[in-house]
PDB file of C-alpha atoms in Angstrom:
ATOM      1  CA  UNK Q   1     112.911-147.847  42.764  1.00 61.00           C
ATOM      2  CA  UNK Q   2     114.519-150.585  40.681  1.00 66.00           C
ATOM      3  CA  UNK Q   3     116.678-148.167  38.711  1.00 75.00           C
ATOM      4  CA  UNK Q   4     118.024-146.784  42.025  1.00 84.00           C
ATOM      5  CA  UNK Q   5     119.075-150.143  43.469  1.00 90.00           C
ATOM      6  CA  UNK Q   6     122.662-150.196  42.097  1.00 93.00           C
ATOM      7  CA  UNK Q   7     123.292-146.640  43.338  1.00 94.00           C
ATOM      8  CA  UNK Q   8     121.842-147.306  46.804  1.00 95.00           C
ATOM      9  CA  UNK Q   9     123.762-150.560  47.129  1.00 96.00           C
ATOM     10  CA  UNK Q  10     126.978-148.827  46.088  1.00 96.00           C
ATOM     11  CA  UNK Q  11     126.419-146.026  48.596  1.00 96.00           C
ATOM     12  CA  UNK Q  12     125.753-148.517  51.392  1.00 97.00           C
ATOM     13  CA  UNK Q  13     128.887-150.496  50.545  1.00 96.00           C
ATOM     14  CA  UNK Q  14     130.914-147.308  50.653  1.00 96.00           C
ATOM     15  CA  UNK Q  15     129.252-146.412  53.948  1.00 96.00           C
ATOM     16  CA  UNK Q  16     130.083-149.639  55.794  1.00 95.00           C
ATOM     17  CA  UNK Q  17     133.622-149.684  54.433  1.00 93.00           C
ATOM     18  CA  UNK Q  18     134.389-146.125  55.460  1.00 91.00           C
ATOM     19  CA  UNK Q  19     136.996-145.601  58.174  1.00 85.00           C
ATOM     20  CA  UNK Q  20     134.432-143.959  60.446  1.00 85.00           C
ATOM     21  CA  UNK Q  21     132.030-146.906  60.423  1.00 92.00           C
ATOM     22  CA  UNK Q  22     132.994-150.325  61.714  1.00 91.00           C
ATOM     23  CA  UNK Q  23     130.167-152.837  61.420  1.00 94.00           C
ATOM     24  CA  UNK Q  24     131.612-155.379  63.862  1.00 93.00           C
ATOM     25  CA  UNK Q  25     132.198-152.670  66.456  1.00 93.00           C
ATOM     26  CA  UNK Q  26     128.670-151.346  65.946  1.00 94.00           C
ATOM     27  CA  UNK Q  27     127.151-154.805  66.511  1.00 96.00           C
ATOM     28  CA  UNK Q  28     129.208-155.395  69.644  1.00 96.00           C
ATOM     29  CA  UNK Q  29     128.441-151.945  71.004  1.00 97.00           C
ATOM     30  CA  UNK Q  30     124.673-152.311  70.681  1.00 98.00           C
ATOM     31  CA  UNK Q  31     124.688-155.832  72.072  1.00 98.00           C
ATOM     32  CA  UNK Q  32     126.366-154.423  75.182  1.00 98.00           C
ATOM     33  CA  UNK Q  33     124.023-151.461  75.458  1.00 98.00           C
ATOM     34  CA  UNK Q  34     121.036-153.754  75.017  1.00 98.00           C
ATOM     35  CA  UNK Q  35     122.243-155.896  77.904  1.00 98.00           C
ATOM     36  CA  UNK Q  36     122.615-152.757  80.024  1.00 98.00           C
ATOM     37  CA  UNK Q  37     119.028-151.743  79.263  1.00 98.00           C
ATOM     38  CA  UNK Q  38     117.724-155.263  79.965  1.00 98.00           C
ATOM     39  CA  UNK Q  39     119.494-155.340  83.337  1.00 97.00           C
ATOM     40  CA  UNK Q  40     117.957-151.979  84.226  1.00 97.00           C
ATOM     41  CA  UNK Q  41     114.544-153.152  83.064  1.00 97.00           C
ATOM     42  CA  UNK Q  42     114.733-156.434  84.975  1.00 96.00           C
ATOM     43  CA  UNK Q  43     116.302-155.196  88.194  1.00 95.00           C
ATOM     44  CA  UNK Q  44     114.915-151.682  88.511  1.00 95.00           C
ATOM     45  CA  UNK Q  45     111.578-151.627  86.676  1.00 96.00           C
ATOM     46  CA  UNK Q  46     110.154-155.154  86.936  1.00 95.00           C
ATOM     47  CA  UNK Q  47     111.656-155.935  90.336  1.00 91.00           C
ATOM     48  CA  UNK Q  48     112.854-154.072  93.387  1.00 75.00           C
ATOM     49  CA  UNK Q  49     110.880-151.799  95.669  1.00 75.00           C
ATOM     50  CA  UNK Q  50     108.815-148.933  94.319  1.00 70.00           C
ATOM     51  CA  UNK Q  51     111.281-146.515  95.896  1.00 73.00           C
ATOM     52  CA  UNK Q  52     114.281-148.281  94.382  1.00 76.00           C
ATOM     53  CA  UNK Q  53     114.665-146.030  91.347  1.00 90.00           C
ATOM     54  CA  UNK Q  54     116.304-142.626  91.295  1.00 92.00           C
ATOM     55  CA  UNK Q  55     116.854-140.039  88.600  1.00 94.00           C
ATOM     56  CA  UNK Q  56     120.567-140.807  88.348  1.00 94.00           C
ATOM     57  CA  UNK Q  57     119.802-144.403  87.333  1.00 95.00           C
ATOM     58  CA  UNK Q  58     117.110-143.300  84.902  1.00 97.00           C
ATOM     59  CA  UNK Q  59     119.353-140.648  83.369  1.00 98.00           C
ATOM     60  CA  UNK Q  60     122.021-143.241  82.558  1.00 97.00           C
ATOM     61  CA  UNK Q  61     119.484-145.233  80.542  1.00 98.00           C
ATOM     62  CA  UNK Q  62     118.017-142.119  78.941  1.00 98.00           C
ATOM     63  CA  UNK Q  63     121.534-141.343  77.722  1.00 98.00           C
ATOM     64  CA  UNK Q  64     121.394-144.596  75.746  1.00 98.00           C
ATOM     65  CA  UNK Q  65     117.872-144.016  74.451  1.00 98.00           C
ATOM     66  CA  UNK Q  66     118.202-140.342  73.551  1.00 98.00           C
ATOM     67  CA  UNK Q  67     121.089-138.473  71.950  1.00 97.00           C
ATOM     68  CA  UNK Q  68     120.031-135.352  73.866  1.00 97.00           C
ATOM     69  CA  UNK Q  69     120.023-137.191  77.187  1.00 97.00           C
ATOM     70  CA  UNK Q  70     121.667-135.531  80.170  1.00 96.00           C
ATOM     71  CA  UNK Q  71     125.448-135.865  80.094  1.00 94.00           C
ATOM     72  CA  UNK Q  72     125.681-136.965  76.465  1.00 96.00           C
ATOM     73  CA  UNK Q  73     128.116-135.491  73.972  1.00 95.00           C
ATOM     74  CA  UNK Q  74     128.180-135.831  70.155  1.00 91.00           C
ATOM     75  CA  UNK Q  75     130.197-139.054  70.425  1.00 91.00           C
ATOM     76  CA  UNK Q  76     127.956-140.739  72.991  1.00 95.00           C
ATOM     77  CA  UNK Q  77     126.261-143.884  71.619  1.00 96.00           C
ATOM     78  CA  UNK Q  78     122.516-143.320  71.605  1.00 98.00           C
ATOM     79  CA  UNK Q  79     119.504-144.672  69.757  1.00 98.00           C
ATOM     80  CA  UNK Q  80     118.079-141.416  68.373  1.00 97.00           C
ATOM     81  CA  UNK Q  81     117.142-137.832  69.001  1.00 97.00           C
ATOM     82  CA  UNK Q  82     113.664-138.480  70.379  1.00 98.00           C
ATOM     83  CA  UNK Q  83     112.599-134.901  71.125  1.00 97.00           C
ATOM     84  CA  UNK Q  84     111.397-136.163  74.528  1.00 98.00           C
ATOM     85  CA  UNK Q  85     112.374-134.010  77.520  1.00 98.00           C
ATOM     86  CA  UNK Q  86     114.608-135.451  80.237  1.00 98.00           C
ATOM     87  CA  UNK Q  87     111.922-134.802  82.830  1.00 98.00           C
ATOM     88  CA  UNK Q  88     109.389-136.653  80.679  1.00 98.00           C
ATOM     89  CA  UNK Q  89     111.648-139.683  80.423  1.00 98.00           C
ATOM     90  CA  UNK Q  90     112.035-139.689  84.188  1.00 97.00           C
ATOM     91  CA  UNK Q  91     108.282-139.472  84.738  1.00 97.00           C
ATOM     92  CA  UNK Q  92     107.721-142.178  82.126  1.00 98.00           C
ATOM     93  CA  UNK Q  93     109.965-144.712  83.852  1.00 97.00           C
ATOM     94  CA  UNK Q  94     108.567-143.874  87.291  1.00 95.00           C
ATOM     95  CA  UNK Q  95     105.036-144.218  85.931  1.00 96.00           C
ATOM     96  CA  UNK Q  96     105.797-147.560  84.309  1.00 97.00           C
ATOM     97  CA  UNK Q  97     107.412-148.917  87.464  1.00 96.00           C
ATOM     98  CA  UNK Q  98     104.472-147.889  89.651  1.00 94.00           C
ATOM     99  CA  UNK Q  99     101.896-149.705  87.486  1.00 95.00           C
ATOM    100  CA  UNK Q 100     102.238-153.488  87.604  1.00 94.00           C
ATOM    101  CA  UNK Q 101      99.893-154.188  84.688  1.00 96.00           C
ATOM    102  CA  UNK Q 102     101.664-151.661  82.483  1.00 97.00           C
ATOM    103  CA  UNK Q 103     105.194-152.884  83.105  1.00 97.00           C
ATOM    104  CA  UNK Q 104     104.163-156.513  82.562  1.00 97.00           C
ATOM    105  CA  UNK Q 105     102.472-155.528  79.305  1.00 98.00           C
ATOM    106  CA  UNK Q 106     105.593-153.731  78.145  1.00 98.00           C
ATOM    107  CA  UNK Q 107     107.703-156.715  79.142  1.00 98.00           C
ATOM    108  CA  UNK Q 108     105.471-158.930  76.998  1.00 98.00           C
ATOM    109  CA  UNK Q 109     105.861-156.508  74.088  1.00 98.00           C
ATOM    110  CA  UNK Q 110     109.648-156.596  74.349  1.00 98.00           C
ATOM    111  CA  UNK Q 111     109.748-160.406  74.336  1.00 98.00           C
ATOM    112  CA  UNK Q 112     107.048-161.201  71.771  1.00 98.00           C
ATOM    113  CA  UNK Q 113     108.286-162.600  68.455  1.00 96.00           C
ATOM    114  CA  UNK Q 114     104.961-163.302  66.734  1.00 98.00           C
ATOM    115  CA  UNK Q 115     103.938-160.291  64.659  1.00 98.00           C
ATOM    116  CA  UNK Q 116     100.174-160.699  65.090  1.00 98.00           C
ATOM    117  CA  UNK Q 117     100.423-161.040  68.858  1.00 98.00           C
ATOM    118  CA  UNK Q 118     102.897-158.167  69.015  1.00 98.00           C
ATOM    119  CA  UNK Q 119     100.522-155.859  67.158  1.00 98.00           C
ATOM    120  CA  UNK Q 120      97.740-156.793  69.597  1.00 98.00           C
ATOM    121  CA  UNK Q 121      99.965-156.150  72.617  1.00 98.00           C
ATOM    122  CA  UNK Q 122     101.064-152.739  71.342  1.00 98.00           C
ATOM    123  CA  UNK Q 123      97.441-151.830  70.596  1.00 98.00           C
ATOM    124  CA  UNK Q 124      96.534-152.908  74.143  1.00 98.00           C
ATOM    125  CA  UNK Q 125      99.262-150.630  75.477  1.00 98.00           C
ATOM    126  CA  UNK Q 126      97.930-147.746  73.393  1.00 98.00           C
ATOM    127  CA  UNK Q 127      94.421-148.227  74.772  1.00 98.00           C
ATOM    128  CA  UNK Q 128      95.612-148.693  78.347  1.00 98.00           C
ATOM    129  CA  UNK Q 129      97.651-145.506  78.258  1.00 98.00           C
ATOM    130  CA  UNK Q 130      94.583-143.509  77.249  1.00 96.00           C
ATOM    131  CA  UNK Q 131      93.531-143.861  80.887  1.00 96.00           C
ATOM    132  CA  UNK Q 132      96.940-143.877  82.562  1.00 96.00           C
ATOM    133  CA  UNK Q 133      98.174-140.974  80.430  1.00 97.00           C
ATOM    134  CA  UNK Q 134     101.927-141.389  80.771  1.00 98.00           C
ATOM    135  CA  UNK Q 135     103.250-138.569  78.608  1.00 97.00           C
ATOM    136  CA  UNK Q 136     105.025-139.555  75.352  1.00 97.00           C
ATOM    137  CA  UNK Q 137     104.755-143.309  75.989  1.00 98.00           C
ATOM    138  CA  UNK Q 138     102.289-143.818  73.134  1.00 98.00           C
ATOM    139  CA  UNK Q 139     102.452-140.584  71.162  1.00 96.00           C
ATOM    140  CA  UNK Q 140     101.273-140.720  67.555  1.00 96.00           C
ATOM    141  CA  UNK Q 141     104.777-141.123  66.106  1.00 97.00           C
ATOM    142  CA  UNK Q 142     105.555-144.116  68.313  1.00 98.00           C
ATOM    143  CA  UNK Q 143     108.938-142.697  69.274  1.00 98.00           C
ATOM    144  CA  UNK Q 144     109.245-144.179  72.772  1.00 98.00           C
ATOM    145  CA  UNK Q 145     107.941-147.634  71.842  1.00 98.00           C
ATOM    146  CA  UNK Q 146     110.171-147.869  68.774  1.00 98.00           C
ATOM    147  CA  UNK Q 147     113.109-146.712  70.884  1.00 98.00           C
ATOM    148  CA  UNK Q 148     112.396-149.385  73.502  1.00 98.00           C
ATOM    149  CA  UNK Q 149     111.962-152.114  70.887  1.00 98.00           C
ATOM    150  CA  UNK Q 150     115.305-151.308  69.291  1.00 98.00           C
ATOM    151  CA  UNK Q 151     117.315-151.179  72.500  1.00 98.00           C
ATOM    152  CA  UNK Q 152     115.740-154.394  73.775  1.00 98.00           C
ATOM    153  CA  UNK Q 153     116.358-156.242  70.500  1.00 98.00           C
ATOM    154  CA  UNK Q 154     118.717-154.380  68.128  1.00 98.00           C
ATOM    155  CA  UNK Q 155     118.941-157.463  65.901  1.00 97.00           C
ATOM    156  CA  UNK Q 156     115.311-157.176  64.795  1.00 98.00           C
ATOM    157  CA  UNK Q 157     114.316-153.512  64.996  1.00 98.00           C
ATOM    158  CA  UNK Q 158     115.524-150.407  63.211  1.00 98.00           C
ATOM    159  CA  UNK Q 159     116.393-147.291  65.201  1.00 98.00           C
ATOM    160  CA  UNK Q 160     114.479-144.886  62.990  1.00 98.00           C
ATOM    161  CA  UNK Q 161     112.033-144.292  65.833  1.00 98.00           C
ATOM    162  CA  UNK Q 162     109.548-141.853  64.270  1.00 98.00           C
ATOM    163  CA  UNK Q 163     106.618-143.252  62.285  1.00 98.00           C
ATOM    164  CA  UNK Q 164     106.565-140.019  60.311  1.00 98.00           C
ATOM    165  CA  UNK Q 165     110.156-140.682  59.193  1.00 98.00           C
ATOM    166  CA  UNK Q 166     109.407-144.310  58.437  1.00 98.00           C
ATOM    167  CA  UNK Q 167     106.501-143.255  56.240  1.00 98.00           C
ATOM    168  CA  UNK Q 168     108.806-140.994  54.234  1.00 97.00           C
ATOM    169  CA  UNK Q 169     111.360-143.778  53.834  1.00 97.00           C
ATOM    170  CA  UNK Q 170     108.813-146.371  52.706  1.00 97.00           C
ATOM    171  CA  UNK Q 171     107.201-144.006  50.227  1.00 96.00           C
ATOM    172  CA  UNK Q 172     110.473-142.599  48.882  1.00 95.00           C
ATOM    173  CA  UNK Q 173     112.016-146.009  48.191  1.00 95.00           C
ATOM    174  CA  UNK Q 174     108.761-147.642  47.136  1.00 94.00           C
ATOM    175  CA  UNK Q 175     109.030-150.399  49.745  1.00 96.00           C
ATOM    176  CA  UNK Q 176     106.245-152.973  49.668  1.00 95.00           C
ATOM    177  CA  UNK Q 177     103.891-154.125  52.433  1.00 96.00           C
ATOM    178  CA  UNK Q 178     104.144-150.993  54.525  1.00 97.00           C
ATOM    179  CA  UNK Q 179     101.221-150.015  56.760  1.00 98.00           C
ATOM    180  CA  UNK Q 180      98.414-147.627  55.935  1.00 98.00           C
ATOM    181  CA  UNK Q 181      99.667-144.777  58.083  1.00 98.00           C
ATOM    182  CA  UNK Q 182      96.242-143.123  58.036  1.00 97.00           C
ATOM    183  CA  UNK Q 183      94.026-146.101  58.829  1.00 98.00           C
ATOM    184  CA  UNK Q 184      96.014-148.881  60.487  1.00 98.00           C
ATOM    185  CA  UNK Q 185      96.234-149.315  64.235  1.00 98.00           C
ATOM    186  CA  UNK Q 186      99.137-148.029  66.297  1.00 98.00           C
ATOM    187  CA  UNK Q 187     100.579-151.527  66.626  1.00 98.00           C
ATOM    188  CA  UNK Q 188     100.202-152.295  62.925  1.00 98.00           C
ATOM    189  CA  UNK Q 189     102.035-149.123  61.953  1.00 98.00           C
ATOM    190  CA  UNK Q 190     104.947-149.878  64.278  1.00 98.00           C
ATOM    191  CA  UNK Q 191     105.373-153.538  63.343  1.00 98.00           C
ATOM    192  CA  UNK Q 192     104.669-153.287  59.602  1.00 98.00           C
ATOM    193  CA  UNK Q 193     106.845-150.207  59.041  1.00 98.00           C
ATOM    194  CA  UNK Q 194     109.824-151.880  60.713  1.00 98.00           C
ATOM    195  CA  UNK Q 195     109.364-155.005  58.612  1.00 98.00           C
ATOM    196  CA  UNK Q 196     108.842-153.129  55.333  1.00 98.00           C
ATOM    197  CA  UNK Q 197     112.072-151.145  55.710  1.00 98.00           C
ATOM    198  CA  UNK Q 198     114.157-154.158  56.720  1.00 98.00           C
ATOM    199  CA  UNK Q 199     112.786-156.313  53.915  1.00 98.00           C
ATOM    200  CA  UNK Q 200     113.151-153.475  51.431  1.00 97.00           C
ATOM    201  CA  UNK Q 201     116.830-153.060  52.218  1.00 98.00           C
ATOM    202  CA  UNK Q 202     117.403-156.805  52.270  1.00 97.00           C
ATOM    203  CA  UNK Q 203     116.211-156.863  48.663  1.00 96.00           C
ATOM    204  CA  UNK Q 204     118.397-153.892  47.715  1.00 96.00           C
ATOM    205  CA  UNK Q 205     121.585-154.960  49.469  1.00 97.00           C
ATOM    206  CA  UNK Q 206     121.596-158.594  48.437  1.00 95.00           C
ATOM    207  CA  UNK Q 207     124.734-160.283  49.754  1.00 95.00           C
ATOM    208  CA  UNK Q 208     126.074-157.217  51.584  1.00 96.00           C
ATOM    209  CA  UNK Q 209     126.207-157.563  55.361  1.00 96.00           C
ATOM    210  CA  UNK Q 210     123.873-155.312  57.323  1.00 97.00           C
ATOM    211  CA  UNK Q 211     122.143-154.921  60.666  1.00 97.00           C
ATOM    212  CA  UNK Q 212     119.002-152.932  61.519  1.00 98.00           C
ATOM    213  CA  UNK Q 213     121.282-150.334  63.086  1.00 98.00           C
ATOM    214  CA  UNK Q 214     123.606-150.077  60.098  1.00 97.00           C
ATOM    215  CA  UNK Q 215     120.581-149.511  57.851  1.00 98.00           C
ATOM    216  CA  UNK Q 216     119.290-146.855  60.251  1.00 98.00           C
ATOM    217  CA  UNK Q 217     122.650-145.109  60.407  1.00 97.00           C
ATOM    218  CA  UNK Q 218     122.953-145.322  56.636  1.00 97.00           C
ATOM    219  CA  UNK Q 219     119.540-143.698  56.172  1.00 97.00           C
ATOM    220  CA  UNK Q 220     120.702-140.697  58.207  1.00 96.00           C
ATOM    221  CA  UNK Q 221     123.983-140.294  56.328  1.00 95.00           C
ATOM    222  CA  UNK Q 222     124.450-138.175  53.246  1.00 93.00           C
ATOM    223  CA  UNK Q 223     123.830-138.375  50.377  1.00 94.00           C
ATOM    224  CA  UNK Q 224     121.172-141.044  51.002  1.00 95.00           C
ATOM    225  CA  UNK Q 225     119.193-138.949  53.491  1.00 96.00           C
ATOM    226  CA  UNK Q 226     118.461-136.361  50.837  1.00 93.00           C
ATOM    227  CA  UNK Q 227     116.664-139.033  48.825  1.00 90.00           C
ATOM    228  CA  UNK Q 228     113.929-139.436  51.426  1.00 95.00           C
ATOM    229  CA  UNK Q 229     113.989-136.395  53.710  1.00 92.00           C
ATOM    230  CA  UNK Q 230     114.935-133.264  51.832  1.00 77.00           C
ATOM    231  CA  UNK Q 231     113.297-130.792  54.195  1.00 64.00           C
ATOM    232  CA  UNK Q 232     114.854-131.631  57.566  1.00 50.00           C
ATOM    233  CA  UNK Q 233     118.339-131.331  59.001  1.00 47.00           C
ATOM    234  CA  UNK Q 234     120.338-134.441  59.776  1.00 44.00           C
ATOM    235  CA  UNK Q 235     119.696-134.406  63.532  1.00 47.00           C
ATOM    236  CA  UNK Q 236     117.369-137.324  64.185  1.00 50.00           C
ATOM    237  CA  UNK Q 237     119.808-140.140  64.813  1.00 57.00           C
ATOM    238  CA  UNK Q 238     122.391-140.993  67.403  1.00 57.00           C
ATOM    239  CA  UNK Q 239     125.410-140.946  65.077  1.00 48.00           C
ATOM    240  CA  UNK Q 240     125.626-139.265  61.689  1.00 40.00           C
ATOM    241  CA  UNK Q 241     127.822-137.935  58.875  1.00 34.00           C
ATOM    242  CA  UNK Q 242     129.978-141.016  58.403  1.00 30.00           C
ATOM    243  CA  UNK Q 243     131.431-140.286  54.966  1.00 26.00           C
TER     244      UNK Q 243
END
């Protein structure tokens, strides 16, 4: 990868300086959307009566989490194209709200900063959902959990939500300390893949300013996307084609 570093750094610099991408605006936007999600989580999922949650409220949050959410248009800010149905999102949030142990576990996951404890918590969630069976909450690609982690803390998590995509990125750029995607636990794959990509780009970009979101957006822009994902269309991220 070392011989690619100057090219990648140059492409990223061009990306963040393009007229269509404003880094300060992006940071402010996702800080606001994160607050909106946290308010929903605190007031509607953790607290309130079990009947105090309707599809209209859920759909507003799904619109933030999923670019294909109900009511969204191509310019709507959203985390990613999750490939999760609207009805599944609704059932997921209702299922989480109705299970006290599950929602408290998720709340602990969102707030945990220690990597070892976070891995354990995510693995506990994976095991717990084997019995609860909330659809798509802990699917093998980790889409929902990675989506939740990003929107709760966009300063520390990338918004490339699919583990399959993360694997391609790590392997294509030769990033170090990534997980063993075949053998590691669900939690290890989620936590280690996020860290490997962020640390890999920190090494590449040097003194250039970046956020986890700007890296994620950059990865889904051309021509960089073709370096790691040549066989899929550019449809897996909330905003794309910046320059």
